[in-house]
PDB file of C-alpha atoms in Angstrom:
ATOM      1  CA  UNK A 967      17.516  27.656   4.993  1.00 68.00           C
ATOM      2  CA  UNK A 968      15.299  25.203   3.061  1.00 84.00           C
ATOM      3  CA  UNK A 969      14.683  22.993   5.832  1.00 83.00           C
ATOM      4  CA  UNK A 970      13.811  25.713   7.931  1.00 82.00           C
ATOM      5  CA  UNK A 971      11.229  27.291   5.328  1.00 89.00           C
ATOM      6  CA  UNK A 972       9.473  23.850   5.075  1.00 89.00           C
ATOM      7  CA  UNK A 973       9.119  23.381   8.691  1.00 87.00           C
ATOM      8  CA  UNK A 974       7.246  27.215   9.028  1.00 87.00           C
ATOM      9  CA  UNK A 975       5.126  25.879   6.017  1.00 91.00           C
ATOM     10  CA  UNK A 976       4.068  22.705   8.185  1.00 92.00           C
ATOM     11  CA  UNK A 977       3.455  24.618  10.313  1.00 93.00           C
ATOM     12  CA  UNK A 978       1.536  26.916   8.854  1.00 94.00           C
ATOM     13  CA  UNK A 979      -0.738  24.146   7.281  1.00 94.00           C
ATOM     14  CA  UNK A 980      -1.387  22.622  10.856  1.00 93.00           C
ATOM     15  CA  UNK A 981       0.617  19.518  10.417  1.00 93.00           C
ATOM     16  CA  UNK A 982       3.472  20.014  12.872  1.00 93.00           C
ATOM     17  CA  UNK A 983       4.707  22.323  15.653  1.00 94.00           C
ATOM     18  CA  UNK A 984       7.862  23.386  16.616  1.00 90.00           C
ATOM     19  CA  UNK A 985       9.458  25.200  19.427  1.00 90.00           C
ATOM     20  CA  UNK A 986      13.494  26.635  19.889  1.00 88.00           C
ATOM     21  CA  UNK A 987      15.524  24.462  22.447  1.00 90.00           C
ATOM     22  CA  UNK A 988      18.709  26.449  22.496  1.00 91.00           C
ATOM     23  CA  UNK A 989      20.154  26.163  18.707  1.00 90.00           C
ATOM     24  CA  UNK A 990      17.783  23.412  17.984  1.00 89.00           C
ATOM     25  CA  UNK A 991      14.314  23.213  17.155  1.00 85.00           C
ATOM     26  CA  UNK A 992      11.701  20.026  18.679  1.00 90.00           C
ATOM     27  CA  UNK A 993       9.302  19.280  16.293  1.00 91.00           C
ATOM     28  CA  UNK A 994       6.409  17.248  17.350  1.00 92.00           C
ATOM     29  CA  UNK A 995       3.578  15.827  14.520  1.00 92.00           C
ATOM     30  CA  UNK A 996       0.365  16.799  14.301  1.00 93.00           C
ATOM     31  CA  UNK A 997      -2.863  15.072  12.690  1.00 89.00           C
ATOM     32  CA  UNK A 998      -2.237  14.687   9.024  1.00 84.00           C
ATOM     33  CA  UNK A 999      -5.781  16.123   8.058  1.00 86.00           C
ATOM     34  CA  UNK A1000      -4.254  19.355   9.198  1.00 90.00           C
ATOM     35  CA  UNK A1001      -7.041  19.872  11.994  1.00 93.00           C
ATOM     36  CA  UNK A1002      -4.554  20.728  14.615  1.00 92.00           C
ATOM     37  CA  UNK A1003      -5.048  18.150  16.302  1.00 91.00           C
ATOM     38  CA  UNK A1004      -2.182  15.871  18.230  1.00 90.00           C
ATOM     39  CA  UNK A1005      -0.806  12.873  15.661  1.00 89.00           C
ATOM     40  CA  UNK A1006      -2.180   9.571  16.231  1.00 84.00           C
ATOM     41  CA  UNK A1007      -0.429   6.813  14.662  1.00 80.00           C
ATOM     42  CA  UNK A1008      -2.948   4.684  12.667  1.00 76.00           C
ATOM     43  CA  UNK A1009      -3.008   1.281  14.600  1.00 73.00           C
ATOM     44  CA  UNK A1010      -4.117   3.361  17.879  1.00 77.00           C
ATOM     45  CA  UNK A1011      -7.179   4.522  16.293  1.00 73.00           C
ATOM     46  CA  UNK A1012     -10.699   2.252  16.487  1.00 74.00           C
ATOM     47  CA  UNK A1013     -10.664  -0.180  12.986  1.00 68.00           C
ATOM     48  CA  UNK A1014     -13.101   1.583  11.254  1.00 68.00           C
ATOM     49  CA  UNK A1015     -11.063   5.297  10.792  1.00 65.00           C
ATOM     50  CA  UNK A1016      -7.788   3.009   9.533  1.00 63.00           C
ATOM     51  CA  UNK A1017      -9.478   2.987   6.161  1.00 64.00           C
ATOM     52  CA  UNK A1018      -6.528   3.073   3.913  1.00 64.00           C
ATOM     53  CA  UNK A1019      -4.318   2.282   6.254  1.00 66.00           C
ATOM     54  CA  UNK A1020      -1.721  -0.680   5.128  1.00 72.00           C
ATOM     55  CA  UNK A1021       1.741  -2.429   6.818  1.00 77.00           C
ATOM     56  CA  UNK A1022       4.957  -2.189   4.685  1.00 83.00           C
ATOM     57  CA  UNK A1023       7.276  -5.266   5.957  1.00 85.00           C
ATOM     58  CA  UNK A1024      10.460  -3.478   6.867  1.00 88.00           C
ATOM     59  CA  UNK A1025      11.948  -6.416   4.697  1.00 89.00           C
ATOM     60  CA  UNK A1026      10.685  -4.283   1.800  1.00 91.00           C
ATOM     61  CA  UNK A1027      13.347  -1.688   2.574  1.00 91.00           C
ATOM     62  CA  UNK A1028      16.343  -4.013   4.297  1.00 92.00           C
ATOM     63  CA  UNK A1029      16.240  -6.436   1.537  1.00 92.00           C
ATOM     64  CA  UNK A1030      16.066  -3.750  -1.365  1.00 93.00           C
ATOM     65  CA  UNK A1031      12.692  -4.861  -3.111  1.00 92.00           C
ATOM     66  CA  UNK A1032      12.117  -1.090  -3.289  1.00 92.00           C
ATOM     67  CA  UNK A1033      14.468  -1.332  -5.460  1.00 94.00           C
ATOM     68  CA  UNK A1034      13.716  -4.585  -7.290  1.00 94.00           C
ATOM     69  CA  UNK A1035      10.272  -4.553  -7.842  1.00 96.00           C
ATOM     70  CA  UNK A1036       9.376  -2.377 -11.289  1.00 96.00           C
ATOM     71  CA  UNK A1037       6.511   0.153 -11.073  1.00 96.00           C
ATOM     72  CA  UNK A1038       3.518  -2.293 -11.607  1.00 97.00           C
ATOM     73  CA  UNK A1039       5.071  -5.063  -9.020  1.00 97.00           C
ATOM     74  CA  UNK A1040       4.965  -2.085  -6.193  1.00 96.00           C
ATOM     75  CA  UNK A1041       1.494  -1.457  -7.344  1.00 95.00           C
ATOM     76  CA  UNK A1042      -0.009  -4.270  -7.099  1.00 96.00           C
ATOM     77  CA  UNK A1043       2.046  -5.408  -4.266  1.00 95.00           C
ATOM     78  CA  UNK A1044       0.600  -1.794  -2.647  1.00 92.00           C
ATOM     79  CA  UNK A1045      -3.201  -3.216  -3.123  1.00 92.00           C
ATOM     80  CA  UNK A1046      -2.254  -6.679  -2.716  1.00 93.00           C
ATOM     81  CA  UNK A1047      -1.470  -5.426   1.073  1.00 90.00           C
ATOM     82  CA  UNK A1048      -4.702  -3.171   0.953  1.00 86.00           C
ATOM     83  CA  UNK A1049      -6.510  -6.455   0.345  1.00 88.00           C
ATOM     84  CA  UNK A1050      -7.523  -9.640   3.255  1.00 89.00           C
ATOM     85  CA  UNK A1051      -4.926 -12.722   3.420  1.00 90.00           C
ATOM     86  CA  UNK A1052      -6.814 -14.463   0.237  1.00 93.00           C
ATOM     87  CA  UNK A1053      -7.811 -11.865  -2.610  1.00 94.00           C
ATOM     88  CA  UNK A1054      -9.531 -11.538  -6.299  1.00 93.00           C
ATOM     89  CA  UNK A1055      -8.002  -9.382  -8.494  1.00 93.00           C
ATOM     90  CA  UNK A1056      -9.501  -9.518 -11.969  1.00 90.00           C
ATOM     91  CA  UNK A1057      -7.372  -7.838 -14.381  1.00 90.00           C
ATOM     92  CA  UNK A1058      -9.902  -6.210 -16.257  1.00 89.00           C
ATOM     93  CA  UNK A1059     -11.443  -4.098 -12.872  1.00 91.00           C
ATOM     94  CA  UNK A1060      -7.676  -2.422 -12.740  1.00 87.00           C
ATOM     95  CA  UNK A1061      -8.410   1.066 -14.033  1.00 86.00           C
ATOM     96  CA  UNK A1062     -12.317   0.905 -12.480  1.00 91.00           C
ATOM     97  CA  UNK A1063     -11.025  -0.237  -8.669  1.00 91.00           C
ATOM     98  CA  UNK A1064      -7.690   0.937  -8.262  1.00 91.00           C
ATOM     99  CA  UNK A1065      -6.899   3.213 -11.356  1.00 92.00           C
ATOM    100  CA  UNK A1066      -4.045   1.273 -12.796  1.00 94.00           C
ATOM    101  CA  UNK A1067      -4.095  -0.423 -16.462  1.00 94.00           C
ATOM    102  CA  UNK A1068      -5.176  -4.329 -17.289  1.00 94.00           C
ATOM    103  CA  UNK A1069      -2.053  -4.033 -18.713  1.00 96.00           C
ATOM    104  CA  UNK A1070      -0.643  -2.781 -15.702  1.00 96.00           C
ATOM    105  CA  UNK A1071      -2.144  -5.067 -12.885  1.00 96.00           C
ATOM    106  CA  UNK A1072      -0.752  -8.218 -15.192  1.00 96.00           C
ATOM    107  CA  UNK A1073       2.341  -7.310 -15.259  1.00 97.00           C
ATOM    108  CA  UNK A1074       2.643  -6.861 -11.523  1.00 97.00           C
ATOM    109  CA  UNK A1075       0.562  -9.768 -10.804  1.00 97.00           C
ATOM    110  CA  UNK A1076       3.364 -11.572 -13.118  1.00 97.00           C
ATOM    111  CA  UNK A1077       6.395 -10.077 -11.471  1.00 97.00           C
ATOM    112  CA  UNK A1078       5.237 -10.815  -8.055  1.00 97.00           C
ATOM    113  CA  UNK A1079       4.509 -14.214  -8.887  1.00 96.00           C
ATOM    114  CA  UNK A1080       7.935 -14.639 -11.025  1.00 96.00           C
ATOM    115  CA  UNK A1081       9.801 -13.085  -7.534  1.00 95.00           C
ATOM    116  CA  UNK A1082       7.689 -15.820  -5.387  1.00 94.00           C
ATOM    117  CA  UNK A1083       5.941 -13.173  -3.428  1.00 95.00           C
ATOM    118  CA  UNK A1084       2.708 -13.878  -4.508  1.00 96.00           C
ATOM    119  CA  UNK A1085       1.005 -17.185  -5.286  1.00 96.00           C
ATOM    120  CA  UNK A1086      -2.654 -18.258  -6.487  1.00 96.00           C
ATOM    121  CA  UNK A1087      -5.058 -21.212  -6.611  1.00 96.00           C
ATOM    122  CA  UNK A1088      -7.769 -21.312  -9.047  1.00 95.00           C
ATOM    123  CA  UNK A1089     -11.253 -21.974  -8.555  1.00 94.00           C
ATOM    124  CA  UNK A1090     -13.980 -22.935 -10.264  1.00 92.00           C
ATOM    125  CA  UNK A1091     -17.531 -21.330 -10.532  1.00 89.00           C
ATOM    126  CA  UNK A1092     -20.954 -22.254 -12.533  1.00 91.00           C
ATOM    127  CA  UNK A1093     -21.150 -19.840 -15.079  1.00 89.00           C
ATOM    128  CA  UNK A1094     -24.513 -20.706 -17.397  1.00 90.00           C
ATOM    129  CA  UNK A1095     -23.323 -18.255 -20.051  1.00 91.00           C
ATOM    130  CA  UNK A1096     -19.862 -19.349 -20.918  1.00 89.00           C
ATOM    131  CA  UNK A1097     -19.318 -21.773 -23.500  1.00 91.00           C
ATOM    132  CA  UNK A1098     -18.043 -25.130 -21.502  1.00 90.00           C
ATOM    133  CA  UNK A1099     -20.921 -23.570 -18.525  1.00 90.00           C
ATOM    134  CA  UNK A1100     -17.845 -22.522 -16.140  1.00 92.00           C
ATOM    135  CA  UNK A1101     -14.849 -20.088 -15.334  1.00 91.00           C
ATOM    136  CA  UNK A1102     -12.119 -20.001 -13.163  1.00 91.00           C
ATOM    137  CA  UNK A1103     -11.129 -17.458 -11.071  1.00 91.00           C
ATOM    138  CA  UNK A1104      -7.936 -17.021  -9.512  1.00 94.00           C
ATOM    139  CA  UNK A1105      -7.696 -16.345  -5.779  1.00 96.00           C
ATOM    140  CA  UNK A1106      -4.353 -14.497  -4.920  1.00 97.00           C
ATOM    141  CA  UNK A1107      -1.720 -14.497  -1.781  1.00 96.00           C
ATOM    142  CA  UNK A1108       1.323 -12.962  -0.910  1.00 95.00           C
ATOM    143  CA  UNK A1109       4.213 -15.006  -0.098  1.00 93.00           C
ATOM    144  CA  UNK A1110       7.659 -15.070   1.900  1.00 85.00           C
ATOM    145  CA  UNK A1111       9.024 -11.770   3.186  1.00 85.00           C
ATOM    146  CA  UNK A1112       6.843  -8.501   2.356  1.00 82.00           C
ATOM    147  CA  UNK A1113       3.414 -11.087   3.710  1.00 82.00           C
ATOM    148  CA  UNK A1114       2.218  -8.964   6.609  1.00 75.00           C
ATOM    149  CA  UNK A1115       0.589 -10.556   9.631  1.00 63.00           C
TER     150      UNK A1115
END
C-alpha cells in the first residue's frame, strides 16, 4: 500500500509515470526538475547542463567503502570527485565553498589519505607577506579504486 501511495505522489509531482500491465504497473522516469519532461540521464546532456553532476566508482559500493569511510571521508571524497584530476582544497574555505567544517574537511582529507585513496604534492608559491616570503600549498588526488576516469 505504501509503495503504491509513493508512486501516485511521483506522479503527482511530475517525476514519473506509470501505467497498469495486467497486475503490474511500468513505471518509466521522468525529468527530475519535475517539468514533465522525458528523463535524460546526465552524461547524454551537452557539458555545460551536467553542472553537479559527479561518477561514483561502483567499487565504492562492491568493495564496502560506503561502509568504511566515516561521514567527513564521504564528504570530501563527494567534492574530491566534484573537483578536476589535480585539486586545492584549503581547509579553511570548507564551510564558505562547500558548507562543511575546517574541522570537518581535515578529517576527511586525513582519512582518505590514511585509506590511500587520496594523495598530495606540495608546492611552493612567493608569498611577500609571510614571514620566511613563501607558503606551500597542497595540490590533492584521488588514488586506487573510487579514482574516476
Amino acid at each position: 500500500m505504501q509503495i503504491s501511495k509513493t508512486l501516485s505522489w511521483l506522479e503527482s509531482e511530475r517525476l514519473l509515470e506509470s501505467t497498469r500491465v495486467g497486475n503490474l504497473r511500468r513505471v518509466v522516469l521522468l525529468a527530475d526538475d519535475g517539468s514533465g519532461r522525458a528523463y535524460r540521464h546526465p552524461a547524454a546532456e551537452p557539458a555545460e547542463f551536467r553542472v553537479g553532476y559527479l561518477k561514483l566508482s561502483h567499487d565504492y559500493w562492491l568493495e564496502q567503502w560506503h561502509r568504511s569511510l566515516d561521514l567527513p571521508a564521504t564528504a570530501v571524497l563527494l567534492i574530491a570527485l566534484s573537483l578536476p584530476d589535480e585539486f586545492r582544497l584549503p581547509q579553511h574555505h570548507g564551510a564558505e565553498w562547500y558548507g562543511i567544517s575546517r574541522d570537518t574537511v581535515r578529517r576527511g582529507l586525513h582519512t582518505l589519505q590514511r585509506m590511500g585513496l587520496l594523495s598530495y604534492r606540495k608546492i611552493g608559491k612567493v608569498a611577500p607577506l609571510a614571514p620566511s616570503g613563501m607558503t606551500v600549498d597542497r595540490v590533492y588526488s584521488l588514488t586506487g579504486p573510487l579514482k574516476v576516469k
